[in-house]
Short mmCIF file of C-alpha atoms in Angstrom, two decimals:
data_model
loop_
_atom_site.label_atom_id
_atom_site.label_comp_id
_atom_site.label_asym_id
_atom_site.label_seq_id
_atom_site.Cartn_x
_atom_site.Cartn_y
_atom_site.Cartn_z
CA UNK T 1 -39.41 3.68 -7.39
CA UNK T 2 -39.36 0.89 -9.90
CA UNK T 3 -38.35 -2.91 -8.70
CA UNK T 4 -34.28 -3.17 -8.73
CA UNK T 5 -31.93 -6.20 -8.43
CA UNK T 6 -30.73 -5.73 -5.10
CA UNK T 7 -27.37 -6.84 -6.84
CA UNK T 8 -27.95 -4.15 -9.95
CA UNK T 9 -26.29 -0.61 -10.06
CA UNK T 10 -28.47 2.39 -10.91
CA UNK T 11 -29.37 5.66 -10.47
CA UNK T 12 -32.25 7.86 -9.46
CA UNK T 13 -32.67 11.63 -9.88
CA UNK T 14 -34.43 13.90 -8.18
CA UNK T 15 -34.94 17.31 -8.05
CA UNK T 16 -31.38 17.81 -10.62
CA UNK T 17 -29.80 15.40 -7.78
CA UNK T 18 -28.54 12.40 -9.14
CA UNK T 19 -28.26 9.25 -6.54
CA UNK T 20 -26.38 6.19 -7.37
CA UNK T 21 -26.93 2.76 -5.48
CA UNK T 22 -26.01 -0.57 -5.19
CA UNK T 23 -28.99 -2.42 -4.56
CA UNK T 24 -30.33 -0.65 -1.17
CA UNK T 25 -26.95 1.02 -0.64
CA UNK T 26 -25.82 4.64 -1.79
CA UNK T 27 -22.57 4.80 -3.60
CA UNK T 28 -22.05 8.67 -4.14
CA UNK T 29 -24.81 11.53 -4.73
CA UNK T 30 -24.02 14.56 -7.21
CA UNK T 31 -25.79 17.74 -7.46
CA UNK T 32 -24.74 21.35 -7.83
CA UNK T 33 -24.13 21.99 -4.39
CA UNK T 34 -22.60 18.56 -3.26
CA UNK T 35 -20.65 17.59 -6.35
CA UNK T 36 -19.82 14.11 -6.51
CA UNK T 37 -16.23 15.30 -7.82
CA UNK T 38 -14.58 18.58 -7.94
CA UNK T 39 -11.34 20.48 -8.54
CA UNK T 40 -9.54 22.44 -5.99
CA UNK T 41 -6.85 24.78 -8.24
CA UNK T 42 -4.52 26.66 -5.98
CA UNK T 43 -2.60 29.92 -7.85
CA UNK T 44 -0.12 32.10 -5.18
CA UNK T 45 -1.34 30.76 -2.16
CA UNK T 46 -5.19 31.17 -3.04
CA UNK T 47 -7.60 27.87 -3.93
CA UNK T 48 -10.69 27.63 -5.80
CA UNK T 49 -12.85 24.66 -5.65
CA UNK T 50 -14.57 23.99 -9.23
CA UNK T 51 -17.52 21.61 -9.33
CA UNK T 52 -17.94 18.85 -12.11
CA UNK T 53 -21.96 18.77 -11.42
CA UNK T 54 -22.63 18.39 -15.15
CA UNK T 55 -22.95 14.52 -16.28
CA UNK T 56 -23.47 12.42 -19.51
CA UNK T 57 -24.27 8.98 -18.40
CA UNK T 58 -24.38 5.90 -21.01
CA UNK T 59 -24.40 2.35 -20.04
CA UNK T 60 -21.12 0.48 -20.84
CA UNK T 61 -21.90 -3.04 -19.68
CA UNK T 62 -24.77 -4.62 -18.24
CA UNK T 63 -23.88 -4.32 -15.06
CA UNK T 64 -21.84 -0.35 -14.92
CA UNK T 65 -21.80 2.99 -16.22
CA UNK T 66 -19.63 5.38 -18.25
CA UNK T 67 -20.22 9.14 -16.50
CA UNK T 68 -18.45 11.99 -17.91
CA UNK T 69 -18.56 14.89 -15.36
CA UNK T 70 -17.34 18.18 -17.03
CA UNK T 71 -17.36 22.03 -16.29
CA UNK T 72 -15.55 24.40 -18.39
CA UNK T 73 -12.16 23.86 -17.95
CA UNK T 74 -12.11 19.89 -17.06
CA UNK T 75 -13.63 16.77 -17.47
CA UNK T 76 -13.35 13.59 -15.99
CA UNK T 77 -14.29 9.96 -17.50
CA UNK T 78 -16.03 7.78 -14.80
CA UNK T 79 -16.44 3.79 -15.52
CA UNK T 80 -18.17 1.91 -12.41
CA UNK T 81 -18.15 -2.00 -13.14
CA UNK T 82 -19.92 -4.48 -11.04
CA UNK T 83 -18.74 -7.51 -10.79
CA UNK T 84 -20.20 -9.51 -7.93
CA UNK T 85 -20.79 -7.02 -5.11
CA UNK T 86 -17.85 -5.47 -5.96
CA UNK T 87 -18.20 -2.00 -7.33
CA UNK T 88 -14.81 -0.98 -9.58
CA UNK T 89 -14.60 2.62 -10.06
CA UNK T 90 -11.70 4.21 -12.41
CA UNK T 91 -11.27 7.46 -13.48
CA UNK T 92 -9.76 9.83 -16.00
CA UNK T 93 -8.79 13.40 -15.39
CA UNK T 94 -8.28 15.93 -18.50
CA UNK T 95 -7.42 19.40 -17.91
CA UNK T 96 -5.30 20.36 -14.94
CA UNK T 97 -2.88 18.03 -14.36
CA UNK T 98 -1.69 18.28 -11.16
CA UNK T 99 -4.35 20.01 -9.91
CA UNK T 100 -6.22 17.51 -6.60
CA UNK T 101 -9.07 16.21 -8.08
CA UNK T 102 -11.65 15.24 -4.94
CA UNK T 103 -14.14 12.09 -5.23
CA UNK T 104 -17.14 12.43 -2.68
CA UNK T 105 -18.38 9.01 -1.75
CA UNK T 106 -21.79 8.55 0.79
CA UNK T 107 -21.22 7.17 4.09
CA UNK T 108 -23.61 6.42 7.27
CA UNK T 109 -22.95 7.57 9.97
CA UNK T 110 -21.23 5.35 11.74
CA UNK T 111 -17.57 4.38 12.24
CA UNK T 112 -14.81 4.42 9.53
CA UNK T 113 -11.85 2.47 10.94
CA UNK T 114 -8.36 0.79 9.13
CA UNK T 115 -6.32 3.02 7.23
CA UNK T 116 -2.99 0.85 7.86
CA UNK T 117 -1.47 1.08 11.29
CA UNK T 118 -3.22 3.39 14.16
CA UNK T 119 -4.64 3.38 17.26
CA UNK T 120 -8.03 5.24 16.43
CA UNK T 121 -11.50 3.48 16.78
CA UNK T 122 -12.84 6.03 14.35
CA UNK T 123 -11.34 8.09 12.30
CA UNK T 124 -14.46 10.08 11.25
CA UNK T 125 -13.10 14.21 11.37
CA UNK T 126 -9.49 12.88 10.51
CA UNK T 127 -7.43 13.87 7.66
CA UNK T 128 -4.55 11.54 6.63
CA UNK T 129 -2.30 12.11 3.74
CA UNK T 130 0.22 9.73 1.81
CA UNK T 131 2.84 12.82 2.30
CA UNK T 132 2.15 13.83 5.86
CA UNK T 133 4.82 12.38 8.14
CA UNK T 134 3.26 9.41 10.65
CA UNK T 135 3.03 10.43 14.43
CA UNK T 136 4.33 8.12 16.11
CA UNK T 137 1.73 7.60 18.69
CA UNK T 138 -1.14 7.00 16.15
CA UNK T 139 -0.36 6.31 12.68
CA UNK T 140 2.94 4.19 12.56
CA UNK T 141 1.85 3.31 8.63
CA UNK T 142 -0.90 3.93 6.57
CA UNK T 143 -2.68 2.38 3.87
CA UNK T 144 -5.47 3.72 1.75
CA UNK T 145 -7.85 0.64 2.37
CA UNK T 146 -10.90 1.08 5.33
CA UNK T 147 -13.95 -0.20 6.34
CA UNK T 148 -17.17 2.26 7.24
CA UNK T 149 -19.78 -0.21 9.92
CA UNK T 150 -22.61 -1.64 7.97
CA UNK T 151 -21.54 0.11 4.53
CA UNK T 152 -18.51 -0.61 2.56
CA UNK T 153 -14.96 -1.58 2.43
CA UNK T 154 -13.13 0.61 0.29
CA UNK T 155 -9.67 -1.03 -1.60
CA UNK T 156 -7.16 1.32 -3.08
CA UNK T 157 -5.97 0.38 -7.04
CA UNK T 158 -3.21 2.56 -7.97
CA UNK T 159 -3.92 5.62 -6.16
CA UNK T 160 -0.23 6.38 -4.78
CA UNK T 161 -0.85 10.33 -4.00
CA UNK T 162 -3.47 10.36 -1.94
CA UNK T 163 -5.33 12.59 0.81
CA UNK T 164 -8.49 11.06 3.19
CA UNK T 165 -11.35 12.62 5.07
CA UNK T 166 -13.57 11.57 6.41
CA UNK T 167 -16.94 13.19 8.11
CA UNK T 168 -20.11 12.00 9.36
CA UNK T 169 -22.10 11.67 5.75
CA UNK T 170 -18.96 11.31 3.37
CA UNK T 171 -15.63 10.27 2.91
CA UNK T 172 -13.34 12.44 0.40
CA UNK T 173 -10.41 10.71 -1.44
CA UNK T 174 -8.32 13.31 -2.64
CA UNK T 175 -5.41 12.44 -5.57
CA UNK T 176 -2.91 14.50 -7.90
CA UNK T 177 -3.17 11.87 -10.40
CA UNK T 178 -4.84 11.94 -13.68
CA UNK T 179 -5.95 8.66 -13.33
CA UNK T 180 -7.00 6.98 -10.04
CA UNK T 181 -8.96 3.17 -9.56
CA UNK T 182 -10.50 2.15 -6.35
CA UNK T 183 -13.00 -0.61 -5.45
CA UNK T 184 -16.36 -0.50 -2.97
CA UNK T 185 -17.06 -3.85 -1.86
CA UNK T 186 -20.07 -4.96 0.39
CA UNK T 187 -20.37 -7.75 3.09
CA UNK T 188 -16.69 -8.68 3.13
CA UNK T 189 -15.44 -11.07 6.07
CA UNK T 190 -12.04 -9.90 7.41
CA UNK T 191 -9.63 -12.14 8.56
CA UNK T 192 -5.80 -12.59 9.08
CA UNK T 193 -3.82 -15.80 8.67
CA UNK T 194 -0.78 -16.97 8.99
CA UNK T 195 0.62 -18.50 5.61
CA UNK T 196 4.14 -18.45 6.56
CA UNK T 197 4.68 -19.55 9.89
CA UNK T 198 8.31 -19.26 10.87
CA UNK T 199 10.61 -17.60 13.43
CA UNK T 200 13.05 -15.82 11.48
CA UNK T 201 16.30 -13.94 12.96
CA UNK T 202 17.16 -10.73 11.27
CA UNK T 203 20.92 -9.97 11.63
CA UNK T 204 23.77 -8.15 9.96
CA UNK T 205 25.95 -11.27 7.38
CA UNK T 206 29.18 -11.40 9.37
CA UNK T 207 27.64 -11.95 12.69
CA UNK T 208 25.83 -15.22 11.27
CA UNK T 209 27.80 -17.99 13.10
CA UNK T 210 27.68 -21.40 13.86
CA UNK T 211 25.82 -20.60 17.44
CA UNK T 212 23.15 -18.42 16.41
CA UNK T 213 22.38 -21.25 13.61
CA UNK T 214 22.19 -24.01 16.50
CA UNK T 215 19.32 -21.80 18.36
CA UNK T 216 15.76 -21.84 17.61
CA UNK T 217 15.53 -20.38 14.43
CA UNK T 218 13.70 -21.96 11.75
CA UNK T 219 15.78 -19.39 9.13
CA UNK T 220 17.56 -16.09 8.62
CA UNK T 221 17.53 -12.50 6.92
CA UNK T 222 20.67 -10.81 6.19
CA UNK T 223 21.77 -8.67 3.71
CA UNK T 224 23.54 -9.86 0.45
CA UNK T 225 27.06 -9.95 -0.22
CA UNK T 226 29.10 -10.48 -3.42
CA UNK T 227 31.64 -13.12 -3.68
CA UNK T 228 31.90 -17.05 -2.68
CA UNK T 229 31.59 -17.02 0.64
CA UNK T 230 27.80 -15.26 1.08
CA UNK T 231 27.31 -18.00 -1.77
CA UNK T 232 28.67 -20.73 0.61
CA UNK T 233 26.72 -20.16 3.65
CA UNK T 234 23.57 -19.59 1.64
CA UNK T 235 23.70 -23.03 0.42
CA UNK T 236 24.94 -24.63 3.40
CA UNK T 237 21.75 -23.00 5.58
CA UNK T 238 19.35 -23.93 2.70
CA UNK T 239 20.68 -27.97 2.95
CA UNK T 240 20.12 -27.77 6.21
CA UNK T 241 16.61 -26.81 6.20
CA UNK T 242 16.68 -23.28 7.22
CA UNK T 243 15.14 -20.12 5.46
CA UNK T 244 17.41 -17.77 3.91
CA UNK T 245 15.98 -13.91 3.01
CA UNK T 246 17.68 -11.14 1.45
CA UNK T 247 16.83 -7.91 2.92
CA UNK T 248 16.55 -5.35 0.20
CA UNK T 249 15.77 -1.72 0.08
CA UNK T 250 14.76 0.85 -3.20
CA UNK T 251 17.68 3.30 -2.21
CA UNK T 252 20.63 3.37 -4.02
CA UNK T 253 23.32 5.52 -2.16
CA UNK T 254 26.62 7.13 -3.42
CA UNK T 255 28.78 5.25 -1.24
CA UNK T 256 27.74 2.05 -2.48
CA UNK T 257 30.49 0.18 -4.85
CA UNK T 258 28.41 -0.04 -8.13
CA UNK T 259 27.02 3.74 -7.34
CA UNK T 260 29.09 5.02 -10.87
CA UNK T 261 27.33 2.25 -13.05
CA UNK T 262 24.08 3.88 -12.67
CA UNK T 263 23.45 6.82 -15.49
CA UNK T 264 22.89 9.75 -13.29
CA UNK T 265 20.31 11.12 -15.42
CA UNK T 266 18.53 8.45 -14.04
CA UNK T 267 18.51 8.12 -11.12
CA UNK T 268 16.39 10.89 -8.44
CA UNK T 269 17.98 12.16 -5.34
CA UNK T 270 15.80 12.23 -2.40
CA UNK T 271 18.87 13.11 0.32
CA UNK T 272 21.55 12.39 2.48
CA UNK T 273 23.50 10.97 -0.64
CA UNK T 274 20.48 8.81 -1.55
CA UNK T 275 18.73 8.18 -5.00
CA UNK T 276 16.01 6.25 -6.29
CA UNK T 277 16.06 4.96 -9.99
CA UNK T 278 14.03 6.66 -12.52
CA UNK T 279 11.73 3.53 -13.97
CA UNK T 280 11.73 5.26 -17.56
CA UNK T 281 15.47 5.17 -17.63
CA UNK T 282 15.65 0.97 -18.58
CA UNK T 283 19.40 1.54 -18.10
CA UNK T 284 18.95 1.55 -14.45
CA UNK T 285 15.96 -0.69 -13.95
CA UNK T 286 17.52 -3.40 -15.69
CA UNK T 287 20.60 -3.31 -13.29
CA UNK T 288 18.00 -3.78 -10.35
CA UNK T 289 16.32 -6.36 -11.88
CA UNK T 290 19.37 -8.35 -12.38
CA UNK T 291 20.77 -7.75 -9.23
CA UNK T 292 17.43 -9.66 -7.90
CA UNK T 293 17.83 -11.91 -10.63
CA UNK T 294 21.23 -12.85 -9.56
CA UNK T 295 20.25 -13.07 -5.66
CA UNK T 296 17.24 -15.12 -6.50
CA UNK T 297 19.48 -17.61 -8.94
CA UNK T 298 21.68 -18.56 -5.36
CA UNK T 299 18.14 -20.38 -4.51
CA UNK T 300 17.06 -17.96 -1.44
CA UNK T 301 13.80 -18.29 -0.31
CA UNK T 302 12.82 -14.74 -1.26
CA UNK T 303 12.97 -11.19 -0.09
CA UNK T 304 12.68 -8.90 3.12
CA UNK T 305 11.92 -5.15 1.48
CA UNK T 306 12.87 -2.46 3.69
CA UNK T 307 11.08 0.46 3.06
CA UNK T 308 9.42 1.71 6.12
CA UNK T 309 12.46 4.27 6.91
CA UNK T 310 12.76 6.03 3.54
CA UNK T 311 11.38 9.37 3.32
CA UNK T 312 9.97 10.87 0.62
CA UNK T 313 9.03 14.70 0.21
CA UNK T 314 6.52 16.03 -1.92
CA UNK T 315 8.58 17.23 -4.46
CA UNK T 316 9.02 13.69 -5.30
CA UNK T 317 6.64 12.50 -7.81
CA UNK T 318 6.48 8.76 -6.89
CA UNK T 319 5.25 7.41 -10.28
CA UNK T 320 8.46 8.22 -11.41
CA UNK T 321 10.59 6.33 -8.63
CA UNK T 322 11.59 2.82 -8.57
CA UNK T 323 9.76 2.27 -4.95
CA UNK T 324 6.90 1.23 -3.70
CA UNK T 325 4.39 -0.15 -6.07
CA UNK T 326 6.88 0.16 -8.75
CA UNK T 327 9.45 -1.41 -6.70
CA UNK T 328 6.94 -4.14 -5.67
CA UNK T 329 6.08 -5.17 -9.50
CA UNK T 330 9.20 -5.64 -10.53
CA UNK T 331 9.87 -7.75 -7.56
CA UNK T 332 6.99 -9.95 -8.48
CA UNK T 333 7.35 -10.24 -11.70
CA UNK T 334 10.82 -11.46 -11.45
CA UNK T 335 10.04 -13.85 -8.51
CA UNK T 336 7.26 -15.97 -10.87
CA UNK T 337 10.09 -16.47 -13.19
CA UNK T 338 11.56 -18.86 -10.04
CA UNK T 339 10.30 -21.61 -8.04
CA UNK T 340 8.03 -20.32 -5.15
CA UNK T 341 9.53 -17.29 -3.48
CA UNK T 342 7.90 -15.89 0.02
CA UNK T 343 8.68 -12.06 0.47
CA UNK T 344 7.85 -9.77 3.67
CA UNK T 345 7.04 -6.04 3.03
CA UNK T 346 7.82 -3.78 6.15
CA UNK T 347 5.69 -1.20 4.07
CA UNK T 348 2.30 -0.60 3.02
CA UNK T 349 1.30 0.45 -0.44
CA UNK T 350 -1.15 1.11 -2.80
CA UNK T 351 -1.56 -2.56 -4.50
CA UNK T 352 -3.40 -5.22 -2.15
CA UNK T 353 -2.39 -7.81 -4.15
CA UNK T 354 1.00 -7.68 -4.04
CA UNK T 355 2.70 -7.06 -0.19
CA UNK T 356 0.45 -9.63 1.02
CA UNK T 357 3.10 -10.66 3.99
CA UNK T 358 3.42 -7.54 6.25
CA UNK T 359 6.23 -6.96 8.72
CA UNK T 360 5.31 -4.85 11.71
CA UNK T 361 7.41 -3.61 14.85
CA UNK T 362 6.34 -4.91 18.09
CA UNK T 363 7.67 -2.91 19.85
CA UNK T 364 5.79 0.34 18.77
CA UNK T 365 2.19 -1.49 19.31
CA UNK T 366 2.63 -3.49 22.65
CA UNK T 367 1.30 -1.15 24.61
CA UNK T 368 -2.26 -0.36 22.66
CA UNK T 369 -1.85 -3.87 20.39
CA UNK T 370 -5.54 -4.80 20.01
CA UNK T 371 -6.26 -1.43 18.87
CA UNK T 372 -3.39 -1.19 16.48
CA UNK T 373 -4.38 -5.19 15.05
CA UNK T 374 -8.36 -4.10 14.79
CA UNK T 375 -7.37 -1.20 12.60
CA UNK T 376 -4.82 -3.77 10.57
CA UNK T 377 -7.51 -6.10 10.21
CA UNK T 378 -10.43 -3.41 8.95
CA UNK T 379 -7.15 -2.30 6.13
CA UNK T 380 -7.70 -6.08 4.88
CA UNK T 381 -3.59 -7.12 5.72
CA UNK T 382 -3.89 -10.64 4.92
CA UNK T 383 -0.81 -11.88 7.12
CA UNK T 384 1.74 -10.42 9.12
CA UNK T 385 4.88 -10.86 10.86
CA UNK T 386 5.78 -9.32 14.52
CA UNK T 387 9.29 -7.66 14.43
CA UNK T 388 10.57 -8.01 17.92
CA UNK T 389 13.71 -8.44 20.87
CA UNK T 390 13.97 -12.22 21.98
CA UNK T 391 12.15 -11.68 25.52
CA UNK T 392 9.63 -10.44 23.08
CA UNK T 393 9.62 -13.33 21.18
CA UNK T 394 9.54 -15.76 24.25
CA UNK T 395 6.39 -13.83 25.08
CA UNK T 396 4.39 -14.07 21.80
CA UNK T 397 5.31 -17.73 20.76
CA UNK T 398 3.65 -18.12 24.15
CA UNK T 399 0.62 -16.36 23.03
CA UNK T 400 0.97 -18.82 20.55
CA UNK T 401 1.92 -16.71 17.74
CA UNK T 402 4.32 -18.46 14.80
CA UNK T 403 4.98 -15.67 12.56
CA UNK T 404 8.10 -13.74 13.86
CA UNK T 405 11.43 -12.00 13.16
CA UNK T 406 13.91 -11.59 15.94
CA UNK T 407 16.36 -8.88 16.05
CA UNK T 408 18.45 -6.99 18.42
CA UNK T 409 19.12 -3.78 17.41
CA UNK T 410 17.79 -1.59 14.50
CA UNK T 411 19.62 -2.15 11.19
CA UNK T 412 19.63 0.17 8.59
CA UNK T 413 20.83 -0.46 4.58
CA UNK T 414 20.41 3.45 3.70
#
């Protein structure tokens, strides 16, 4: 084999086999009997897998590849960039829509950990799905980001649908979508800080009172109220020092008082008199966003989004619904139109970048908590808050922990 850049990407083939690397390390292999992507069509209960072996490779940059991978009936448009020891990968699925289109990529093997919120050391021989409710003894939420030992750490870009497995030589990424990003990235250091270090006390608006304000709190979520007098304490808590959230949440339900000035072609029922808006019906997206503009204008410090409780079935498509990542860029792109807003996601999605702060409930982790943190850690969650009672609390600021949310009971917005 020829000298390569240990930082370069290339290929090899041998024997029809085609072998990419990055530097020493093997991406994804493709040959006619281990495809690096294939098809699986189901018609009346019976599935077919269909191979895209066949490749056209031309360099696009100096540093990736444009692969078309084609059989008779569909073809898919494969650009890797690498920028930096990061490997991008995007592709581009024609023919089949809706058909699962699976991506092959190598592993050692050795350990594959992360995936959001479990209790597994290695989920090598699992199968986890975006769909599939979470047990609620192993996965209490799940993320498409993982690390495999001594390989790679795989990031999720946009792939909302999704469907993991992994065995001992390969993990399989499985997607509806016709277009799906994801990034490899080698010799990452994982850590977790904490950027917002504050005891926070979640509670319902009319039971904040002068008492609970004179406690230990450095600030408050509640949710928002029209009129003068949700205005009034707002401001008076913010003058005093205090943090001030809004807890907000996707769903919009029939009982609520502005329920009629939504169109109802636009808006998509997901049950129990609940709907999510339709983000290609501006009508209703622009209501949202200036309900958040008009929360955000009463100078709060940002938003808690409540999502973690909302269940959607597969009949849902969720590229369509305002939730989620959707939900999540329009929140950001309203809050850079302010002065610097902190917001806490109780909900992991598809887009690293943008639920950076994650909320997570104590109380379902105590009991197997350094498992449930390693497998946080190895999904890359930046910083996170613990959801807890107020014994609880007492017990973790004594563990010396500074990022926390207080609350008595469950509360629920839908």
């Amino acid at each position: 084999m020829k000298n390569i850049d240990e930082y370069n990407v290339y290929y090899v083939v041998n024997n029809g086999e085609y072998v990419f690397y990055y530097g020493k390390e093997i991406l994804f292999k493709n040959s006619k009997n281990n495809p690096f992507l294939f098809v699986t069509v189901e018609r009346e209960g019976v599935k077919k897998q269909l191979p895209l072996y066949y490749c056209e490779i031309e360099k696009n940059t100096a540093n990736g590849y444009k692969i078309k991978f084609y059989n008779n009936a569909c073809t898919v448009v494969c650009n890797i960039i690498n920028s930096k020891g990061k490997i991008y990968f995007g592709l581009v699925k024609n023919g089949f829509q809706g058909e699962k289109l699976n991506i092959n990529l190598y592993k050692k093997n050795s350990k594959l950990t992360g995936m959001g919120l479990n209790k597994a050391k290695d989920l090598t021989g699992k199968i986890i799905s975006s769909y599939a409710k979470s047990g609620k003894k192993t996965y209490i939420d799940k993320k498409l980001s993982f690390s495999v030992k001594n390989g790679y750490y795989f990031v999720n870009r946009g792939i909302d649908d999704w469907e993991m497995k992994a065995e001992q030589n390969y993990v399989r990424i499985s997607t509806r979508q016709s277009e799906a990003g994801f990034r490899l990235s080698f010799g990452k250091e994982f850590g977790v800080e904490e950027n917002y270090p504050v005891k926070l006390k979640m509670t319902s608006f009319s039971e904040l009172n002068g008492k609970l304000c004179e406690r230990s709190y450095d600030g408050f979520i509640t949710e928002y109220r029209e009129g003068k007098e949700f205005k009034y304490k707002l401001t008076n808590l913010r003058s005093k020092g205090y943090k001030y959230l809004i807890r907000i949440s996707p769903v919009i339900n029939c009982k609520d008082a502005d329920f009629y000035d939504y169109e109802e072609d636009g808006l998509i029922y997901i049950g129990s008199g609940n709907y999510l808006a339709d983000v290609h019906n501006e009508t209703n997206v622009r209501k949202i966003s200036n309900k958040l503009r008009k929360i955000l204008d009463l100078n709060a410090d940002g938003f808690y989004i409540d999502e973690i409780g909302i269940n959607i079935g597969k009949s849902i498509i969720i590229q369509d619904a305002l939730i989620y990542k959707n939900f999540h860029k329009l929140i950001k792109k309203i809050c850079t139109e302010y002065p610097l807003k902190h917001n806490i996601y109780n909900k992991f999605i598809s887009e690293n970048t943008i639920n950076e702060t994650y909320s997570l409930d104590y109380g379902k982790i105590k009991f197997s908590e350094k498992k449930y943190l390693r497998s946080l850690l190895y999904s890359d969650c930046r910083s996170f808050f613990y959801e807890c009672t107020p014994s609880e609390a007492k017990k973790l600021q004594k563990r010396g922990k500074k990022q926390i949310i207080v609350k008595n009971k469950k509360l629920f917005i839908f």
